[in-house]
Amino acid sequence: MYDLAALREEFPVLSTCIYLDSAATSQTPRCAVEAMNAYFFEYAANHGRGAFRLARRTTEEYERTREHLGEFLGIPADHLVFSRNTTEAINLVARGICWEKGDEVVTTALEHHANLLPWLALRERGVRVKVVPQEGGYVQEGGIQEAVGRATRLVAVNHVTNVLGTVIPVEEYAQVAHDAGAAILVDAAQSIGHMPMPRTDLFDYLAIPGHKGLLGPQGTGALYIADPDTLAASCYGGGMVADVSHDQFTLLPCPARFEPGTPNIPGVIGLGPAIGLVKALGVGAIHRHEREVGERIHAGLSAMPGVTVYSPLGSTVISFNVAGMAPDFVAVLLDQKAGICVRSGMHCAQPLTQSLDPRGTVRASVGCYTTNDEADALVRAVGEIAREKATA
Ligand code: PMP
């Protein structure tokens, strides 16, 4: 059984507000905070750099999270590189591929800036970027197949869109990319921890957030690299080398070669038990719960005069607008009237969001800890705001 009351005990902050911005970042459970406290208060040292007891324990705990994440995703832990966030994971790929002039990246009109700007920035090196159009939050039928060709080096797509919550058939696109001899990168920022994943070993690169569906602390993420030899290191320094002289250096294998410098040790150590919590709840159960709450919000807002809902039914990321009101103003009112935290504006996906409304949207997103009562409170508060606007 999905014990929501017990789960919410893990997140004390939830008693102070109605948090509906989990698509941006999740609240952090006690078990993660306690693991970070233990690191700071009991054994803090640097990772992989010491023979003394504290340093050994730090390295063990840090590497334990890598093992957990690998097990959780069904991929080998030594193909997982820790990063600050999803954005950095994607940039590791953009900077690590040895691009040639004329190479092409195929992406879609549904992407977060994190999965668009790194590719656009490559254009000055002669890389071409093709953006496949979208329709109603989905990639245009046959669009990827049509866009992928002999020059395509990489297909870069998100799995669940952060504006509309629509699910993209990334397994099918992996096949299309591989049939054309191209690689595929999947931005899993909105899916991992929220829903059962397709077989992750189908992808060449998987950009993983630690601080969203996995409930880890902010400043955590990872990149899965199927074949580490396809990427060069793009940041250099200590901890990544086997041998150094003044003329040359030999790099360590993955993951060390992609993790120079002192990483976010407490964050990664906190991420381990957070993944444990997600595992204990079960992603299938989390998905069912989040969908139920999402559908409640969707039904309530869709039936409301003066409110436009952009996300399809079944989504757990619900974008909407109140007629005649700026999204930011609606977000401020929701906070003032009912302590409801929602995102407003472009959601770092300006092309997609502006295609819905040039001013952006209000976005309510559900987490594993969101209740039906919170969904109802949002619907009531939006209803009040819409009525006040209509009668003003
Ligand atoms: N891609 C998508 C689809 C996202 O929703 C987000 C976060 N909103 C990102 C990438 C960027 O994630 P991060 O903040 O972990 O860099």
Short mmCIF file of C-alpha atoms and ligand atoms in Angstrom, two decimals:
data_model
loop_
_atom_site.label_atom_id
_atom_site.label_comp_id
_atom_site.label_asym_id
_atom_site.label_seq_id
_atom_site.Cartn_x
_atom_site.Cartn_y
_atom_site.Cartn_z
CA MET A 1 0.00 0.00 0.00
CA TYR A 2 1.16 3.53 -0.75
CA ASP A 3 1.43 5.03 2.74
CA LEU A 4 1.29 8.72 1.94
CA ALA A 5 1.00 9.87 5.57
CA ALA A 6 4.18 7.99 6.54
CA LEU A 7 5.97 9.24 3.42
CA ARG A 8 5.13 12.86 4.21
CA GLU A 9 6.74 12.46 7.63
CA GLU A 10 10.01 12.22 5.70
CA PHE A 11 9.51 15.79 4.38
CA PRO A 12 8.89 18.22 7.27
CA VAL A 13 8.69 21.23 4.93
CA LEU A 14 5.45 19.87 3.47
CA SER A 15 3.59 20.90 6.63
CA THR A 16 4.40 24.54 5.87
CA CYS A 17 3.16 24.89 2.26
CA ILE A 18 1.55 23.14 -0.68
CA TYR A 19 4.53 22.31 -2.83
CA LEU A 20 3.60 21.85 -6.49
CA ASP A 21 6.96 22.55 -8.12
CA SER A 22 8.54 19.11 -8.06
CA ALA A 23 9.30 19.31 -11.79
CA ALA A 24 11.84 22.03 -10.93
CA THR A 25 13.28 20.26 -7.90
CA SER A 26 11.97 17.86 -5.29
CA GLN A 27 11.86 18.27 -1.56
CA THR A 28 14.57 16.29 0.21
CA PRO A 29 13.68 13.47 2.62
CA ARG A 30 15.03 13.17 6.15
CA CYS A 31 17.03 10.04 5.25
CA ALA A 32 19.06 12.07 2.71
CA VAL A 33 19.57 15.00 5.08
CA GLU A 34 20.59 12.65 7.89
CA ALA A 35 23.14 10.94 5.65
CA MET A 36 24.61 14.35 4.78
CA ASN A 37 24.65 15.33 8.47
CA ALA A 38 26.47 12.11 9.31
CA TYR A 39 29.06 12.91 6.63
CA PHE A 40 29.66 16.42 7.99
CA PHE A 41 29.55 15.53 11.68
CA GLU A 42 31.25 12.12 11.66
CA TYR A 43 33.65 11.56 8.81
CA ALA A 44 33.96 14.42 6.28
CA ALA A 45 37.06 14.12 4.09
CA ASN A 46 37.83 14.21 0.39
CA HIS A 47 36.87 11.45 -2.00
CA GLY A 48 39.47 8.98 -3.29
CA ARG A 49 42.41 10.97 -2.05
CA GLY A 50 43.46 9.59 1.29
CA ALA A 51 44.62 6.48 3.06
CA PHE A 52 43.25 7.59 6.43
CA ARG A 53 40.06 6.18 7.88
CA LEU A 54 37.80 9.19 7.25
CA ALA A 55 38.84 9.43 3.62
CA ARG A 56 38.29 5.72 3.13
CA ARG A 57 34.79 5.94 4.61
CA THR A 58 33.99 9.00 2.47
CA THR A 59 35.06 7.16 -0.67
CA GLU A 60 33.05 4.06 0.29
CA GLU A 61 29.86 6.03 0.94
CA TYR A 62 30.23 8.08 -2.26
CA GLU A 63 30.84 4.98 -4.34
CA ARG A 64 27.95 3.20 -2.66
CA THR A 65 25.58 5.76 -4.22
CA ARG A 66 27.04 4.98 -7.64
CA GLU A 67 26.31 1.29 -7.03
CA HIS A 68 22.75 2.09 -5.88
CA LEU A 69 22.06 4.22 -8.92
CA GLY A 70 23.48 1.58 -11.25
CA GLU A 71 21.33 -1.12 -9.65
CA PHE A 72 18.27 1.12 -9.76
CA LEU A 73 18.70 1.78 -13.49
CA GLY A 74 19.99 -1.67 -14.44
CA ILE A 75 23.30 -0.34 -15.76
CA PRO A 76 26.92 -0.86 -14.69
CA ALA A 77 27.94 1.60 -11.98
CA ASP A 78 31.30 2.33 -13.58
CA HIS A 79 29.50 3.82 -16.59
CA LEU A 80 27.86 6.45 -14.36
CA VAL A 81 29.55 9.83 -14.00
CA PHE A 82 28.31 12.15 -11.26
CA SER A 83 27.47 15.70 -12.30
CA ARG A 84 26.01 18.79 -10.67
CA ASN A 85 22.69 18.37 -12.49
CA THR A 86 21.05 17.18 -15.70
CA THR A 87 22.36 20.22 -17.56
CA GLU A 88 25.99 19.42 -16.79
CA ALA A 89 25.43 15.78 -17.82
CA ILE A 90 24.18 16.91 -21.25
CA ASN A 91 27.05 19.37 -21.61
CA LEU A 92 29.56 16.57 -20.88
CA VAL A 93 28.28 14.90 -24.06
CA ALA A 94 28.19 18.09 -26.13
CA ARG A 95 31.78 18.92 -25.16
CA GLY A 96 33.03 15.32 -25.16
CA ILE A 97 32.10 14.16 -28.67
CA CYS A 98 34.80 14.81 -31.22
CA TRP A 99 32.58 16.70 -33.68
CA GLU A 100 33.41 17.08 -37.32
CA LYS A 101 32.22 19.83 -39.59
CA GLY A 102 28.93 18.79 -41.19
CA ASP A 103 27.88 16.51 -38.31
CA GLU A 104 24.23 16.86 -37.44
CA VAL A 105 22.33 16.81 -34.16
CA VAL A 106 18.62 16.03 -34.37
CA THR A 107 16.51 17.34 -31.51
CA THR A 108 12.89 18.41 -31.06
CA ALA A 109 10.76 21.49 -30.45
CA LEU A 110 9.85 20.04 -27.03
CA GLU A 111 13.18 20.46 -25.30
CA HIS A 112 14.25 22.24 -22.14
CA HIS A 113 17.04 24.77 -22.82
CA ALA A 114 19.45 22.24 -21.26
CA ASN A 115 18.87 19.99 -24.27
CA LEU A 116 18.87 22.73 -26.89
CA LEU A 117 21.52 25.34 -26.06
CA PRO A 118 24.46 22.88 -25.86
CA TRP A 119 23.67 21.83 -29.45
CA LEU A 120 23.04 25.35 -30.76
CA ALA A 121 26.40 26.38 -29.27
CA LEU A 122 28.11 23.75 -31.47
CA ARG A 123 27.00 25.49 -34.64
CA GLU A 124 30.08 27.71 -34.53
CA ARG A 125 32.11 24.51 -34.96
CA GLY A 126 30.21 23.61 -38.15
CA VAL A 127 27.69 21.25 -36.51
CA ARG A 128 24.16 21.47 -37.94
CA VAL A 129 21.15 21.31 -35.62
CA LYS A 130 17.79 20.06 -36.87
CA VAL A 131 14.78 20.75 -34.67
CA VAL A 132 11.85 18.42 -35.38
CA PRO A 133 8.50 20.24 -34.96
CA GLN A 134 5.99 19.31 -32.27
CA GLU A 135 2.23 19.06 -32.27
CA GLY A 136 0.28 19.26 -29.01
CA GLY A 137 3.28 18.29 -26.91
CA TYR A 138 4.32 15.31 -29.04
CA VAL A 139 6.96 15.05 -31.73
CA GLN A 140 5.37 15.38 -35.16
CA GLU A 141 4.48 11.93 -36.51
CA GLY A 142 7.37 10.55 -38.55
CA GLY A 143 9.39 13.70 -37.82
CA ILE A 144 12.40 11.98 -36.26
CA GLN A 145 12.50 9.32 -38.99
CA GLU A 146 12.46 12.04 -41.64
CA ALA A 147 15.11 14.20 -39.96
CA VAL A 148 17.65 11.46 -39.20
CA GLY A 149 20.03 10.85 -42.08
CA ARG A 150 23.57 9.94 -42.99
CA ALA A 151 25.04 13.08 -41.41
CA THR A 152 23.24 12.57 -38.09
CA ARG A 153 25.73 11.98 -35.32
CA LEU A 154 23.36 12.32 -32.39
CA VAL A 155 19.65 12.33 -31.64
CA ALA A 156 19.00 14.28 -28.43
CA VAL A 157 15.49 14.07 -26.98
CA ASN A 158 13.80 14.42 -23.64
CA HIS A 159 11.73 11.56 -22.24
CA VAL A 160 8.99 13.58 -20.54
CA THR A 161 8.49 17.25 -21.41
CA ASN A 162 8.78 19.67 -18.52
CA VAL A 163 6.09 22.05 -19.82
CA LEU A 164 3.30 19.60 -20.70
CA GLY A 165 4.33 16.31 -19.12
CA THR A 166 3.92 14.40 -22.38
CA VAL A 167 5.85 11.13 -22.76
CA ILE A 168 8.11 10.75 -25.78
CA PRO A 169 8.70 7.28 -27.33
CA VAL A 170 12.45 7.30 -26.75
CA GLU A 171 12.85 3.53 -27.29
CA GLU A 172 11.50 3.94 -30.83
CA TYR A 173 13.83 6.89 -31.44
CA ALA A 174 16.80 4.87 -30.14
CA GLN A 175 16.08 2.33 -32.86
CA VAL A 176 15.80 5.05 -35.52
CA ALA A 177 19.09 6.62 -34.41
CA HIS A 178 20.95 3.31 -34.25
CA ASP A 179 19.59 2.15 -37.64
CA ALA A 180 21.14 5.31 -39.11
CA GLY A 181 24.45 4.76 -37.29
CA ALA A 182 23.79 7.68 -34.93
CA ALA A 183 23.89 7.77 -31.14
CA ILE A 184 21.00 8.78 -28.88
CA LEU A 185 21.00 10.94 -25.77
CA VAL A 186 17.92 10.89 -23.57
CA ASP A 187 17.25 13.73 -21.15
CA ALA A 188 15.47 11.89 -18.34
CA ALA A 189 15.07 14.93 -16.08
CA GLN A 190 11.31 14.47 -15.74
CA SER A 191 11.03 10.69 -15.84
CA ILE A 192 13.58 8.96 -13.63
CA GLY A 193 12.01 8.16 -10.26
CA HIS A 194 8.56 9.19 -11.50
CA MET A 195 7.78 6.25 -13.77
CA PRO A 196 9.13 2.89 -14.86
CA MET A 197 11.93 3.50 -17.34
CA PRO A 198 12.48 1.80 -20.66
CA ARG A 199 15.59 -0.38 -20.77
CA THR A 200 18.22 2.27 -20.12
CA ASP A 201 20.94 0.26 -21.86
CA LEU A 202 19.17 1.09 -25.14
CA PHE A 203 20.60 4.59 -24.94
CA ASP A 204 24.12 5.82 -25.59
CA TYR A 205 23.83 8.64 -23.09
CA LEU A 206 21.28 9.18 -20.35
CA ALA A 207 21.18 12.49 -18.49
CA ILE A 208 19.99 11.85 -14.95
CA PRO A 209 18.84 14.39 -12.33
CA GLY A 210 19.56 13.52 -8.70
CA HIS A 211 17.36 16.28 -7.29
CA LYS A 212 14.03 15.56 -8.96
CA GLY A 213 12.31 12.14 -9.08
CA LEU A 214 15.19 10.49 -7.20
CA LEU A 215 14.60 12.87 -4.26
CA GLY A 216 18.31 13.63 -3.82
CA PRO A 217 19.71 16.98 -2.74
CA GLN A 218 20.20 19.87 -5.15
CA GLY A 219 23.55 19.86 -6.95
CA THR A 220 23.36 16.17 -7.85
CA GLY A 221 22.97 14.43 -11.18
CA ALA A 222 24.70 11.87 -13.34
CA LEU A 223 25.45 10.86 -16.89
CA TYR A 224 25.24 7.25 -18.05
CA ILE A 225 27.71 6.59 -20.87
CA ALA A 226 27.25 3.28 -22.69
CA ASP A 227 30.69 3.41 -24.31
CA PRO A 228 33.03 5.75 -22.42
CA ASP A 229 35.45 5.74 -25.38
CA THR A 230 32.96 7.84 -27.36
CA LEU A 231 33.60 10.87 -25.13
CA ALA A 232 36.74 12.84 -24.41
CA ALA A 233 37.18 14.49 -21.03
CA SER A 234 36.33 18.18 -21.17
CA CYS A 235 37.50 19.29 -17.74
CA TYR A 236 40.97 18.51 -16.46
CA GLY A 237 42.62 18.35 -13.05
CA GLY A 238 43.24 16.14 -10.06
CA GLY A 239 41.72 12.75 -9.41
CA MET A 240 41.38 11.75 -13.06
CA VAL A 241 44.92 10.73 -13.92
CA ALA A 242 46.98 7.55 -13.62
CA ASP A 243 50.31 9.16 -14.46
CA VAL A 244 51.55 12.73 -15.00
CA SER A 245 54.81 14.35 -16.07
CA HIS A 246 55.50 17.85 -17.36
CA ASP A 247 55.05 16.57 -20.94
CA GLN A 248 52.13 14.18 -20.80
CA PHE A 249 49.44 12.53 -18.73
CA THR A 250 47.52 9.26 -18.81
CA LEU A 251 43.88 9.38 -17.81
CA LEU A 252 42.13 6.89 -15.53
CA PRO A 253 39.19 4.98 -16.97
CA CYS A 254 35.54 6.09 -16.63
CA PRO A 255 34.11 7.36 -14.32
CA ALA A 256 37.22 8.96 -12.75
CA ARG A 257 38.32 10.53 -16.05
CA PHE A 258 35.12 12.58 -16.15
CA GLU A 259 35.12 13.63 -12.47
CA PRO A 260 38.18 15.82 -11.83
CA GLY A 261 38.35 17.96 -8.71
CA THR A 262 36.41 17.65 -5.47
CA PRO A 263 32.85 16.60 -6.30
CA ASN A 264 29.62 17.29 -4.42
CA ILE A 265 30.48 14.63 -1.84
CA PRO A 266 27.70 15.34 0.70
CA GLY A 267 25.12 15.64 -2.09
CA VAL A 268 26.06 12.30 -3.61
CA ILE A 269 26.11 10.66 -0.18
CA GLY A 270 22.61 12.06 0.48
CA LEU A 271 21.39 10.80 -2.89
CA GLY A 272 22.04 7.15 -1.90
CA PRO A 273 19.33 6.80 0.78
CA ALA A 274 16.97 8.97 -1.31
CA ILE A 275 17.21 6.38 -4.10
CA GLY A 276 16.58 3.75 -1.43
CA LEU A 277 13.34 5.51 -0.50
CA VAL A 278 12.20 5.66 -4.15
CA LYS A 279 13.00 1.96 -4.51
CA ALA A 280 11.06 1.09 -1.35
CA LEU A 281 8.02 3.02 -2.59
CA GLY A 282 8.36 1.46 -6.06
CA VAL A 283 8.36 3.57 -9.23
CA GLY A 284 5.21 1.79 -10.45
CA ALA A 285 3.36 2.84 -7.29
CA ILE A 286 4.79 6.37 -7.46
CA HIS A 287 3.64 6.66 -11.07
CA ARG A 288 0.10 5.48 -10.26
CA HIS A 289 -0.12 7.86 -7.32
CA GLU A 290 1.22 10.89 -9.21
CA ARG A 291 -1.13 10.20 -12.13
CA GLU A 292 -4.14 10.03 -9.84
CA VAL A 293 -3.29 13.40 -8.29
CA GLY A 294 -2.42 14.88 -11.71
CA GLU A 295 -5.75 13.76 -13.14
CA ARG A 296 -7.56 15.39 -10.24
CA ILE A 297 -5.87 18.70 -10.93
CA HIS A 298 -6.48 18.32 -14.65
CA ALA A 299 -10.17 17.52 -14.23
CA GLY A 300 -10.71 20.38 -11.77
CA LEU A 301 -8.96 23.04 -13.83
CA SER A 302 -10.35 21.86 -17.20
CA ALA A 303 -13.91 22.27 -15.95
CA MET A 304 -13.28 25.83 -14.79
CA PRO A 305 -14.54 28.84 -16.79
CA GLY A 306 -11.73 31.26 -17.64
CA VAL A 307 -8.97 28.65 -17.28
CA THR A 308 -7.10 27.06 -20.19
CA VAL A 309 -5.26 23.80 -19.53
CA TYR A 310 -2.51 22.96 -22.03
CA SER A 311 -1.32 19.58 -20.72
CA PRO A 312 -3.11 16.41 -21.81
CA LEU A 313 -5.03 14.25 -19.33
CA GLY A 314 -2.67 11.78 -17.65
CA SER A 315 0.11 14.30 -17.26
CA THR A 316 1.61 15.05 -13.85
CA VAL A 317 3.02 18.38 -15.05
CA ILE A 318 0.04 20.62 -15.67
CA SER A 319 0.46 23.89 -17.51
CA PHE A 320 -2.45 26.33 -17.51
CA ASN A 321 -3.41 29.98 -17.66
CA VAL A 322 -6.16 32.15 -16.23
CA ALA A 323 -7.76 34.37 -18.87
CA GLY A 324 -6.46 37.92 -18.85
CA MET A 325 -3.87 37.31 -16.11
CA ALA A 326 -0.09 37.16 -16.29
CA PRO A 327 1.20 33.73 -15.18
CA ASP A 328 3.58 35.30 -12.64
CA PHE A 329 0.72 37.20 -11.04
CA VAL A 330 -1.35 34.02 -10.72
CA ALA A 331 1.62 32.29 -9.06
CA VAL A 332 2.03 35.16 -6.58
CA LEU A 333 -1.70 35.10 -5.74
CA LEU A 334 -1.68 31.32 -5.22
CA ASP A 335 1.16 31.71 -2.77
CA GLN A 336 -0.45 34.65 -0.96
CA LYS A 337 -3.94 33.16 -0.77
CA ALA A 338 -3.18 29.53 -0.05
CA GLY A 339 0.57 28.98 0.39
CA ILE A 340 0.68 27.12 -2.92
CA CYS A 341 4.05 26.95 -4.69
CA VAL A 342 3.78 26.72 -8.47
CA ARG A 343 6.15 27.72 -11.26
CA SER A 344 5.27 30.44 -13.78
CA GLY A 345 6.87 31.80 -16.92
CA MET A 346 8.82 30.00 -19.64
CA HIS A 347 10.00 26.94 -17.64
CA CYS A 348 13.41 27.13 -19.40
CA ALA A 349 11.67 25.92 -22.56
CA GLN A 350 10.88 29.22 -24.22
CA PRO A 351 10.12 28.04 -27.78
CA LEU A 352 7.59 25.43 -26.59
CA THR A 353 6.04 27.57 -23.86
CA GLN A 354 5.67 30.61 -26.12
CA SER A 355 3.87 28.47 -28.66
CA LEU A 356 1.20 27.97 -25.97
CA ASP A 357 1.03 31.59 -24.79
CA PRO A 358 3.55 34.39 -25.45
CA ARG A 359 3.48 35.31 -21.73
CA GLY A 360 4.25 31.77 -20.59
CA THR A 361 2.13 29.52 -18.38
CA VAL A 362 1.49 28.62 -14.76
CA ARG A 363 2.75 25.09 -14.05
CA ALA A 364 1.70 22.79 -11.21
CA SER A 365 3.76 19.62 -10.93
CA VAL A 366 3.13 16.64 -8.73
CA GLY A 367 5.59 14.67 -6.59
CA CYS A 368 5.39 11.29 -4.87
CA TYR A 369 4.32 13.14 -1.69
CA THR A 370 1.50 15.28 -3.18
CA THR A 371 -1.98 14.61 -1.78
CA ASN A 372 -5.44 14.77 -3.32
CA ASP A 373 -6.30 17.44 -0.74
CA GLU A 374 -3.45 19.57 -2.07
CA ALA A 375 -4.74 19.06 -5.62
CA ASP A 376 -8.20 20.18 -4.48
CA ALA A 377 -6.73 23.23 -2.69
CA LEU A 378 -5.04 24.29 -5.93
CA VAL A 379 -8.25 23.86 -7.92
CA ARG A 380 -10.22 25.88 -5.34
CA ALA A 381 -7.66 28.68 -5.24
CA VAL A 382 -7.41 28.93 -9.04
CA GLY A 383 -11.22 28.96 -9.18
CA GLU A 384 -11.34 31.88 -6.74
CA ILE A 385 -8.71 33.82 -8.71
CA ALA A 386 -10.52 33.20 -12.02
CA ARG A 387 -13.88 34.26 -10.53
CA GLU A 388 -12.42 37.42 -8.99
CA LYS A 389 -10.86 38.30 -12.37
CA ALA A 390 -14.12 37.65 -14.25
CA THR A 391 -16.10 39.89 -11.89
CA ALA A 392 -13.47 42.64 -11.55
N1 PMP B 1 15.68 18.83 -18.93
C1 PMP B 1 14.40 18.87 -18.51
C2 PMP B 1 13.34 18.19 -19.33
C3 PMP B 1 14.08 19.52 -17.31
O1 PMP B 1 12.83 19.55 -16.89
C4 PMP B 1 15.11 20.13 -16.56
C5 PMP B 1 14.81 20.84 -15.26
N2 PMP B 1 13.69 21.62 -15.23
C6 PMP B 1 16.41 20.07 -17.04
C7 PMP B 1 16.66 19.40 -18.22
C8 PMP B 1 17.54 20.68 -16.30
O2 PMP B 1 17.74 19.96 -15.13
P1 PMP B 1 18.80 20.40 -14.04
O3 PMP B 1 18.17 21.49 -13.27
O4 PMP B 1 18.99 19.14 -13.24
O5 PMP B 1 20.02 20.82 -14.76
#
